[in-house]
CSV table of C-alpha atoms and ligand atoms in Angstrom, one decimal:
chain,number,residue,atom,x,y,z
A,29,UNK,CA,-90.9,33.1,184.5
A,30,UNK,CA,-88.0,33.8,187.2
A,31,UNK,CA,-87.9,37.9,186.1
A,32,UNK,CA,-88.4,38.9,190.2
A,33,UNK,CA,-88.2,35.2,191.7
A,34,UNK,CA,-86.5,35.3,194.9
A,35,UNK,CA,-85.1,31.7,194.4
A,36,UNK,CA,-82.8,30.5,197.0
A,37,UNK,CA,-80.2,28.4,195.2
A,38,UNK,CA,-78.2,25.3,197.6
A,39,UNK,CA,-75.1,23.7,197.3
A,40,UNK,CA,-74.1,20.8,198.3
A,41,UNK,CA,-70.6,18.7,197.7
A,42,UNK,CA,-70.2,17.5,194.7
A,43,UNK,CA,-67.4,18.6,191.5
A,44,UNK,CA,-70.5,20.0,189.9
A,45,UNK,CA,-71.0,22.7,192.4
A,46,UNK,CA,-68.5,24.7,189.8
A,47,UNK,CA,-71.0,25.1,188.1
A,48,UNK,CA,-73.0,26.9,189.8
A,49,UNK,CA,-71.7,30.2,189.7
A,50,UNK,CA,-72.9,29.8,186.0
A,51,UNK,CA,-76.4,28.7,187.3
A,52,UNK,CA,-76.4,31.7,189.7
A,53,UNK,CA,-75.3,34.6,186.4
A,54,UNK,CA,-78.3,32.5,184.0
A,55,UNK,CA,-80.9,33.3,187.2
A,56,UNK,CA,-79.7,37.2,187.9
A,57,UNK,CA,-79.7,37.3,184.6
A,58,UNK,CA,-83.5,36.4,184.3
A,59,UNK,CA,-84.0,39.4,187.1
A,60,UNK,CA,-84.2,36.5,189.4
A,61,UNK,CA,-82.7,37.4,193.2
A,62,UNK,CA,-80.7,34.8,194.1
A,63,UNK,CA,-79.8,33.8,197.8
A,64,UNK,CA,-77.2,30.6,198.2
A,65,UNK,CA,-76.7,28.2,200.9
A,66,UNK,CA,-73.7,25.3,200.9
A,67,UNK,CA,-72.7,23.0,203.1
A,68,UNK,CA,-69.7,23.8,205.1
A,69,UNK,CA,-68.1,21.1,202.6
A,70,UNK,CA,-69.0,22.7,199.1
A,71,UNK,CA,-67.0,25.6,199.9
A,72,UNK,CA,-63.9,23.4,198.2
A,73,UNK,CA,-65.2,23.3,195.1
A,74,UNK,CA,-66.6,26.9,194.6
A,75,UNK,CA,-66.1,29.5,196.9
A,76,UNK,CA,-68.8,32.1,198.5
A,77,UNK,CA,-66.5,35.4,197.6
A,78,UNK,CA,-67.1,33.6,194.3
A,79,UNK,CA,-71.4,33.8,194.8
A,80,UNK,CA,-71.8,36.0,197.0
A,81,UNK,CA,-70.4,38.8,194.6
A,82,UNK,CA,-72.5,37.0,191.5
A,83,UNK,CA,-76.1,37.1,193.9
A,84,UNK,CA,-74.8,40.4,195.8
A,85,UNK,CA,-75.7,38.5,199.2
A,86,UNK,CA,-74.2,36.9,202.1
A,87,UNK,CA,-73.7,33.1,200.8
A,88,UNK,CA,-74.2,31.3,204.5
A,89,UNK,CA,-73.1,27.7,205.4
A,90,UNK,CA,-73.4,27.8,209.4
A,91,UNK,CA,-76.3,28.9,211.7
A,92,UNK,CA,-73.7,31.6,213.1
A,93,UNK,CA,-70.8,33.7,211.8
A,94,UNK,CA,-69.1,35.9,213.3
A,95,UNK,CA,-69.0,39.9,212.9
A,96,UNK,CA,-66.8,42.8,213.4
A,97,UNK,CA,-66.3,40.1,217.1
A,98,UNK,CA,-69.7,39.7,217.8
A,99,UNK,CA,-71.4,36.5,217.1
A,100,UNK,CA,-74.4,36.5,214.7
A,101,UNK,CA,-77.1,33.7,214.0
A,102,UNK,CA,-78.4,32.9,210.9
A,103,UNK,CA,-81.7,32.6,210.8
A,104,UNK,CA,-82.6,29.3,208.3
A,105,UNK,CA,-86.4,30.0,209.1
A,106,UNK,CA,-86.9,33.7,207.6
A,107,UNK,CA,-84.7,32.7,204.3
A,108,UNK,CA,-86.7,29.9,204.0
A,109,UNK,CA,-89.6,31.7,204.0
A,110,UNK,CA,-88.1,34.2,201.5
A,111,UNK,CA,-87.4,32.2,199.4
A,112,UNK,CA,-90.3,31.6,196.2
A,113,UNK,CA,-88.4,28.6,195.8
A,114,UNK,CA,-85.5,26.6,196.2
A,115,UNK,CA,-82.6,24.4,193.7
A,116,UNK,CA,-80.8,22.1,195.6
A,117,UNK,CA,-78.1,22.0,192.4
A,118,UNK,CA,-75.9,20.0,193.1
A,119,UNK,CA,-77.7,17.5,195.0
A,120,UNK,CA,-75.2,14.5,196.2
A,121,UNK,CA,-76.4,11.4,197.3
A,122,UNK,CA,-75.8,11.8,200.9
A,123,UNK,CA,-77.6,15.8,201.3
A,124,UNK,CA,-80.8,13.8,199.7
A,125,UNK,CA,-80.2,10.8,201.9
A,126,UNK,CA,-80.1,13.5,204.9
A,127,UNK,CA,-83.2,15.3,203.8
A,128,UNK,CA,-84.9,12.5,202.6
A,129,UNK,CA,-84.4,11.4,206.8
A,130,UNK,CA,-85.4,14.9,207.9
A,131,UNK,CA,-81.5,15.7,209.3
A,132,UNK,CA,-81.2,19.2,209.9
A,133,UNK,CA,-77.2,19.1,211.2
A,134,UNK,CA,-76.1,21.2,208.8
A,135,UNK,CA,-77.7,25.1,207.5
A,136,UNK,CA,-78.3,24.0,204.8
A,137,UNK,CA,-80.9,21.2,205.9
A,138,UNK,CA,-82.1,23.1,208.2
A,139,UNK,CA,-83.2,25.8,205.8
A,140,UNK,CA,-84.5,22.6,203.5
A,141,UNK,CA,-86.7,21.8,206.7
A,142,UNK,CA,-87.3,25.4,207.2
A,143,UNK,CA,-89.4,25.9,203.4
A,144,UNK,CA,-92.8,26.7,202.6
A,145,UNK,CA,-92.0,27.0,198.7
A,146,UNK,CA,-91.3,24.5,196.3
A,147,UNK,CA,-88.6,22.3,196.1
A,148,UNK,CA,-86.2,21.6,193.1
A,149,UNK,CA,-83.2,19.3,193.1
A,150,UNK,CA,-80.4,18.2,190.2
A,151,UNK,CA,-78.4,14.9,191.9
A,152,UNK,CA,-74.9,15.1,190.9
A,153,UNK,CA,-73.2,12.5,191.5
A,154,UNK,CA,-70.9,8.7,189.9
A,155,UNK,CA,-73.3,6.6,188.2
A,156,UNK,CA,-73.0,3.4,190.4
A,157,UNK,CA,-74.2,5.8,193.0
A,158,UNK,CA,-77.0,7.3,191.2
A,159,UNK,CA,-78.0,3.7,190.3
A,160,UNK,CA,-78.0,2.1,194.3
A,161,UNK,CA,-81.1,1.1,195.8
A,162,UNK,CA,-80.4,3.4,198.7
A,163,UNK,CA,-80.5,6.6,196.7
A,164,UNK,CA,-83.0,5.8,194.3
A,165,UNK,CA,-85.5,6.1,197.6
A,166,UNK,CA,-83.9,9.5,198.5
A,167,UNK,CA,-85.1,10.7,195.6
A,168,UNK,CA,-88.5,8.7,195.7
A,169,UNK,CA,-89.1,9.7,198.9
A,170,UNK,CA,-88.4,13.6,198.4
A,171,UNK,CA,-90.4,13.2,195.5
A,172,UNK,CA,-93.2,11.9,197.5
A,173,UNK,CA,-93.3,15.0,199.4
A,174,UNK,CA,-93.6,17.2,196.7
A,175,UNK,CA,-89.4,17.7,195.6
A,176,UNK,CA,-89.3,18.1,192.4
A,177,UNK,CA,-85.9,16.2,190.5
A,178,UNK,CA,-84.4,17.9,187.8
A,179,UNK,CA,-82.7,14.2,186.6
A,180,UNK,CA,-79.2,13.8,186.2
A,181,UNK,CA,-77.6,14.1,182.8
A,182,UNK,CA,-76.2,10.7,181.2
A,183,UNK,CA,-72.2,11.5,180.5
A,184,UNK,CA,-68.9,11.9,181.6
A,185,UNK,CA,-68.5,11.5,185.3
A,186,UNK,CA,-65.6,13.5,187.7
A,187,UNK,CA,-64.8,9.3,187.8
A,188,UNK,CA,-63.6,8.6,184.9
A,189,UNK,CA,-66.9,6.5,184.4
A,190,UNK,CA,-69.8,7.3,182.0
A,191,UNK,CA,-73.8,7.0,182.8
A,192,UNK,CA,-76.1,8.7,184.4
A,193,UNK,CA,-75.2,11.0,187.1
A,194,UNK,CA,-74.1,14.5,185.6
A,195,UNK,CA,-75.6,17.7,187.2
A,196,UNK,CA,-77.9,19.0,184.7
A,197,UNK,CA,-76.6,21.9,182.8
A,198,UNK,CA,-76.8,25.0,184.2
A,199,UNK,CA,-79.2,26.0,180.8
A,200,UNK,CA,-80.9,22.8,181.6
A,201,UNK,CA,-81.6,23.7,184.8
A,202,UNK,CA,-83.6,27.0,183.9
A,203,UNK,CA,-85.1,25.6,181.1
A,204,UNK,CA,-86.5,22.4,183.6
A,205,UNK,CA,-87.5,25.1,185.8
A,206,UNK,CA,-89.2,27.9,183.8
A,207,UNK,CA,-90.8,25.2,181.8
A,208,UNK,CA,-92.1,23.8,185.2
A,209,UNK,CA,-92.9,26.6,186.3
A,210,UNK,CA,-95.6,28.3,183.4
A,211,UNK,CA,-97.2,24.9,182.9
A,212,UNK,CA,-98.2,25.2,186.6
A,213,UNK,CA,-99.3,29.2,186.2
A,214,UNK,CA,-102.6,30.3,186.5
A,215,UNK,CA,-102.6,31.8,183.2
A,216,UNK,CA,-100.6,29.1,181.7
A,217,UNK,CA,-102.3,28.8,178.1
A,218,UNK,CA,-104.2,32.7,177.9
A,219,UNK,CA,-103.2,35.8,176.0
A,220,UNK,CA,-104.1,38.5,177.0
A,221,UNK,CA,-104.5,41.9,175.1
A,222,UNK,CA,-103.8,44.9,177.0
A,223,UNK,CA,-103.7,48.1,176.1
A,224,UNK,CA,-101.8,51.1,178.3
A,225,UNK,CA,-101.1,54.8,177.7
A,226,UNK,CA,-102.3,57.9,176.3
A,227,UNK,CA,-102.9,58.4,172.6
A,228,UNK,CA,-101.5,61.6,171.1
A,229,UNK,CA,-103.5,62.5,168.6
A,230,UNK,CA,-101.3,64.8,165.7
A,231,UNK,CA,-102.0,68.9,164.7
A,232,UNK,CA,-99.0,68.7,162.3
A,233,UNK,CA,-95.3,66.9,162.6
A,234,UNK,CA,-94.9,68.9,165.8
A,235,UNK,CA,-98.3,69.2,168.5
A,236,UNK,CA,-100.8,67.0,168.9
A,237,UNK,CA,-104.1,66.4,171.4
A,238,UNK,CA,-103.3,64.0,174.5
A,239,UNK,CA,-104.3,63.4,177.5
A,240,UNK,CA,-102.1,63.2,181.2
A,241,UNK,CA,-102.9,59.2,180.9
A,242,UNK,CA,-99.0,57.5,182.5
A,243,UNK,CA,-99.7,54.3,181.4
A,244,UNK,CA,-99.2,52.7,185.0
A,245,UNK,CA,-102.3,51.5,185.8
A,246,UNK,CA,-101.9,49.2,181.5
A,247,UNK,CA,-98.7,47.7,183.1
A,248,UNK,CA,-98.7,46.9,185.9
A,249,UNK,CA,-101.9,44.8,184.3
A,250,UNK,CA,-99.4,43.7,181.3
A,251,UNK,CA,-96.7,42.7,184.2
A,252,UNK,CA,-99.3,41.2,186.2
A,253,UNK,CA,-100.4,38.7,183.8
A,254,UNK,CA,-97.3,38.3,182.5
A,255,UNK,CA,-95.8,36.9,185.8
A,256,UNK,CA,-99.3,34.8,186.6
A,257,UNK,CA,-97.8,32.6,183.2
A,258,UNK,CA,-100.3,34.5,180.6
A,259,UNK,CA,-98.6,35.3,177.1
A,260,UNK,CA,-99.6,39.5,176.9
A,261,UNK,CA,-99.4,41.7,174.0
A,262,UNK,CA,-99.4,45.0,175.6
A,263,UNK,CA,-99.9,48.0,173.0
A,264,UNK,CA,-98.9,50.9,174.3
A,265,UNK,CA,-99.2,54.7,173.8
A,266,UNK,CA,-96.5,56.9,174.7
A,267,UNK,CA,-95.1,56.9,178.3
A,268,UNK,CA,-91.8,57.2,180.1
A,269,UNK,CA,-90.2,55.1,182.2
A,270,UNK,CA,-92.1,51.8,183.5
A,271,UNK,CA,-90.6,48.7,183.7
A,272,UNK,CA,-92.5,45.2,181.7
A,273,UNK,CA,-91.6,42.3,182.5
A,274,UNK,CA,-89.3,40.8,179.6
A,275,UNK,CA,-91.8,38.3,178.1
A,276,UNK,CA,-94.5,41.3,176.7
A,277,UNK,CA,-94.8,42.1,173.4
A,278,UNK,CA,-94.6,45.2,173.5
A,279,UNK,CA,-96.5,47.6,170.3
A,280,UNK,CA,-95.5,50.9,170.4
A,281,UNK,CA,-98.3,53.8,169.0
A,282,UNK,CA,-98.7,57.2,169.3
A,283,UNK,CA,-102.4,58.1,167.6
A,284,UNK,CA,-105.3,56.3,168.5
A,285,UNK,CA,-106.0,54.6,164.7
A,286,UNK,CA,-102.1,53.0,164.8
A,287,UNK,CA,-103.6,51.1,168.3
A,288,UNK,CA,-107.1,50.6,166.7
A,289,UNK,CA,-105.5,48.9,163.8
A,290,UNK,CA,-102.5,46.8,166.7
A,291,UNK,CA,-105.2,46.1,168.6
A,292,UNK,CA,-107.4,44.9,166.0
A,293,UNK,CA,-104.7,42.5,164.5
A,294,UNK,CA,-104.3,40.9,167.8
A,295,UNK,CA,-107.8,40.9,168.9
A,296,UNK,CA,-108.9,37.9,167.2
A,297,UNK,CA,-106.6,35.2,169.0
A,298,UNK,CA,-106.2,37.0,172.3
A,299,UNK,CA,-108.7,35.3,175.2
A,300,UNK,CA,-109.0,38.6,177.4
A,301,UNK,CA,-108.2,42.1,176.2
A,302,UNK,CA,-107.7,44.3,178.7
A,303,UNK,CA,-108.6,48.1,176.9
A,304,UNK,CA,-107.1,50.3,179.6
A,305,UNK,CA,-105.7,53.2,177.6
A,306,UNK,CA,-107.1,56.6,177.8
A,307,UNK,CA,-108.1,57.0,173.8
A,308,UNK,CA,-108.7,60.4,172.3
A,309,UNK,CA,-111.9,60.4,172.2
A,310,UNK,CA,-111.1,63.2,169.3
A,311,UNK,CA,-108.9,63.6,166.6
A,312,UNK,CA,-108.3,67.1,164.3
A,313,UNK,CA,-110.2,67.0,161.4
A,314,UNK,CA,-107.1,67.6,159.4
A,315,UNK,CA,-103.6,66.9,160.1
A,316,UNK,CA,-101.2,69.2,158.5
A,317,UNK,CA,-98.1,67.7,156.9
A,318,UNK,CA,-96.1,71.1,157.7
A,319,UNK,CA,-95.9,73.4,161.1
A,320,UNK,CA,-98.3,75.6,161.2
A,321,UNK,CA,-97.5,79.1,161.4
A,322,UNK,CA,-97.8,81.3,164.0
A,323,UNK,CA,-101.1,83.3,164.3
A,324,UNK,CA,-102.1,86.6,165.3
A,325,UNK,CA,-105.6,86.2,165.2
A,326,UNK,CA,-107.9,83.8,166.8
A,327,UNK,CA,-108.0,80.0,164.9
A,328,UNK,CA,-110.7,77.5,165.0
A,329,UNK,CA,-109.1,73.4,165.1
A,330,UNK,CA,-112.2,72.0,164.3
A,331,UNK,CA,-112.1,67.8,165.6
A,332,UNK,CA,-114.2,65.1,164.6
A,333,UNK,CA,-114.1,61.6,166.9
A,334,UNK,CA,-111.9,58.8,166.7
A,335,UNK,CA,-113.0,55.4,166.3
A,336,UNK,CA,-114.0,53.3,169.8
A,337,UNK,CA,-111.6,50.4,170.1
A,338,UNK,CA,-113.7,48.9,173.1
A,339,UNK,CA,-116.7,49.3,170.9
A,340,UNK,CA,-115.8,47.8,167.8
A,341,UNK,CA,-114.5,44.8,169.6
A,342,UNK,CA,-117.3,44.2,171.5
A,343,UNK,CA,-119.4,44.3,168.1
A,344,UNK,CA,-116.7,41.7,167.0
A,345,UNK,CA,-115.6,39.5,169.8
A,346,UNK,CA,-116.6,35.7,170.0
A,347,UNK,CA,-115.7,34.3,173.5
A,348,UNK,CA,-113.4,36.8,174.3
A,349,UNK,CA,-114.0,38.9,178.0
A,350,UNK,CA,-113.8,42.2,177.1
A,351,UNK,CA,-112.9,44.5,179.7
A,352,UNK,CA,-112.8,47.7,179.7
A,353,UNK,CA,-111.8,51.4,182.2
A,354,UNK,CA,-114.0,54.2,182.6
A,355,UNK,CA,-112.6,57.6,184.4
A,356,UNK,CA,-115.2,59.5,185.4
A,357,UNK,CA,-115.7,62.9,187.2
A,358,UNK,CA,-119.1,62.7,188.2
A,359,UNK,CA,-122.1,59.7,188.4
A,360,UNK,CA,-119.3,57.2,188.4
A,361,UNK,CA,-121.4,54.0,189.0
A,362,UNK,CA,-124.0,54.8,186.2
A,363,UNK,CA,-122.0,56.0,183.9
A,364,UNK,CA,-119.7,52.9,183.7
A,365,UNK,CA,-123.0,50.3,183.5
A,366,UNK,CA,-124.1,52.7,180.7
A,367,UNK,CA,-120.1,51.8,178.9
A,368,UNK,CA,-120.0,48.6,179.5
A,369,UNK,CA,-123.6,48.3,177.8
A,370,UNK,CA,-123.0,50.2,175.1
A,371,UNK,CA,-119.7,48.6,174.2
A,372,UNK,CA,-120.6,45.1,174.8
A,373,UNK,CA,-118.2,44.6,177.9
A,374,UNK,CA,-118.3,41.8,179.8
A,375,UNK,CA,-116.2,43.9,183.4
A,376,UNK,CA,-115.5,48.0,183.2
A,377,UNK,CA,-113.2,49.3,186.1
A,378,UNK,CA,-114.5,52.4,187.6
A,379,UNK,CA,-111.9,55.0,188.5
A,380,UNK,CA,-113.9,58.5,189.6
A,381,UNK,CA,-111.1,61.4,189.7
A,382,UNK,CA,-112.8,62.8,192.9
A,383,UNK,CA,-111.3,60.1,194.7
A,384,UNK,CA,-108.5,60.4,197.2
A,385,UNK,CA,-105.6,58.7,195.9
A,386,UNK,CA,-106.6,58.2,192.2
A,387,UNK,CA,-104.9,61.0,189.9
A,388,UNK,CA,-102.9,61.1,186.7
A,389,UNK,CA,-99.5,59.4,187.1
A,390,UNK,CA,-100.2,58.8,190.8
A,391,UNK,CA,-99.0,55.6,192.2
A,392,UNK,CA,-102.2,54.3,193.8
A,393,UNK,CA,-105.6,54.2,192.6
A,394,UNK,CA,-109.1,53.5,194.2
A,395,UNK,CA,-111.4,51.1,191.5
A,396,UNK,CA,-115.3,49.9,191.9
A,397,UNK,CA,-115.6,46.3,188.9
A,398,UNK,CA,-118.8,46.2,187.7
A,399,UNK,CA,-119.8,43.4,186.0
A,400,UNK,CA,-122.5,42.4,183.3
A,401,UNK,CA,-125.1,41.5,185.1
A,402,UNK,CA,-125.0,44.8,187.1
A,403,UNK,CA,-123.3,43.5,189.9
A,404,UNK,CA,-120.5,45.6,192.0
A,405,UNK,CA,-117.5,45.5,194.0
A,406,UNK,CA,-116.0,48.7,195.3
A,407,UNK,CA,-111.9,48.3,196.7
A,408,UNK,CA,-109.8,50.0,198.9
A,409,UNK,CA,-107.2,52.3,197.5
A,410,UNK,CA,-104.7,50.8,196.8
A,411,UNK,CA,-100.6,51.0,194.5
A,412,UNK,CA,-101.8,50.8,191.0
A,413,UNK,CA,-99.9,47.0,191.5
A,414,UNK,CA,-102.0,45.7,193.7
A,415,UNK,CA,-104.6,47.0,191.7
A,416,UNK,CA,-103.5,45.0,189.1
A,417,UNK,CA,-103.4,42.0,190.9
A,418,UNK,CA,-107.1,42.5,192.1
A,419,UNK,CA,-108.6,42.8,188.6
A,420,UNK,CA,-106.5,40.2,187.3
A,421,UNK,CA,-107.9,38.1,190.1
A,422,UNK,CA,-111.4,38.6,189.3
A,423,UNK,CA,-111.1,37.9,185.8
A,424,UNK,CA,-109.8,34.5,186.6
A,425,UNK,CA,-112.2,34.1,189.0
A,426,UNK,CA,-115.2,34.9,186.4
A,427,UNK,CA,-113.4,33.7,183.1
A,428,UNK,CA,-111.2,30.8,183.6
A,429,UNK,CA,-112.9,29.7,186.3
B,617,LIG,O1,-115.8,56.3,176.4
B,617,LIG,P1,-114.6,56.6,177.3
B,617,LIG,O2,-113.0,56.7,176.5
B,617,LIG,O3,-114.6,56.9,179.0
B,617,LIG,O4,-114.5,54.8,177.7
B,617,LIG,C1,-113.5,53.9,178.5
B,617,LIG,C2,-113.3,52.6,177.6
B,617,LIG,O5,-112.9,52.9,176.7
B,617,LIG,C3,-112.1,52.6,177.8
B,617,LIG,O6,-112.0,50.2,178.3
B,617,LIG,C4,-110.7,53.0,177.3
B,617,LIG,O7,-110.0,52.1,177.1
B,617,LIG,C5,-112.0,52.5,175.5
B,617,LIG,N1,-111.7,53.4,174.8
B,617,LIG,C6,-110.9,53.1,173.8
B,617,LIG,N2,-111.1,53.9,172.2
B,617,LIG,C7,-111.2,54.9,172.5
B,617,LIG,C8,-112.1,55.3,173.8
B,617,LIG,C9,-112.1,54.8,174.5
B,617,LIG,O8,-111.1,51.9,173.3
B,617,LIG,N3,-111.9,55.0,171.4
């Protein structure tokens, strides 16, 4: 859920600030990019050097810095707009009160006022400060602005007293944010089954019939669905060097039969199946157990059709949304419409190999999305990651609306 997210961590001056080094480690390990802003006094509790080393970004705490004798203005507005969300941890009573009042007498507070993204705050203070009506009023006011409180935990406090006021442990802050983001994600509770890549149909142990599919489109779709909170099962033919969202369950297959079996075992529990794989249409009638010897004369290889996964799922589907892809070299729209009907798909995504920007292995694609009622929408050439976003948005709009 945090992978690829841009997180701005605000640190105010509480003893729990020393724990932010662990929090940063956890966030970075989960694939997030983290930048840190601190109040001036927070630097007494954890050093900017520690945090800049862990985040690989400079740590900002004032409106200006000097760089080779030049004064540099730190732009709190840009920083605020950069963030996907802001986490203030530890959130002291003082900083929370100022935030609640809209004060901006330090860089962190000015940044807070510039934010358009969700804000989480993890209070950390002594129990009586925590219980004081003024502090409780700050909590309430900030929550009325839509800010999200990560409640302080109960336990031993720096003062030696025991009560509510300890900053939530870094693991709990992470878990809280992940749970919150997941519960608000548009595809929360949805299970997407996606196929990607080519299949290789074996002739003998060292030879196969394959195709040039790179898997990039299918992986981009899987990543996008996962980013939007779906549980994703990706059934992938042989592909190389494609990055995948850490929460995706990937099942590697080689042949069309293996892909069919993997897809079959998952289909009934999914809500949406996007069949993007370039499954071989034919496979050798017989597969030799041994490497076939060199021949000097002509040799004929007999092929038989593979099972059409899309068509089988089309016959079997209950209320799943079934999405196919069609790669055509001529008469694309008519062919795509015919396939949509024949395979009982809800949506088919057409890419025409003749189109500029459409090629095996390319990073771009140009699609036309065709619906079962025959209407279609054509998109311009885009990066496959953007095409994936268009396709998933289309499914959300049609299927989940
Ligand atoms: O018939 P054609 O191969 O063009 O159909 C493309 C669509 O059908 C794609 O969604 C592809 O993943 C799917 N397909 C399949 N099993 C096959 C052949 C195609 O699922 N054996």
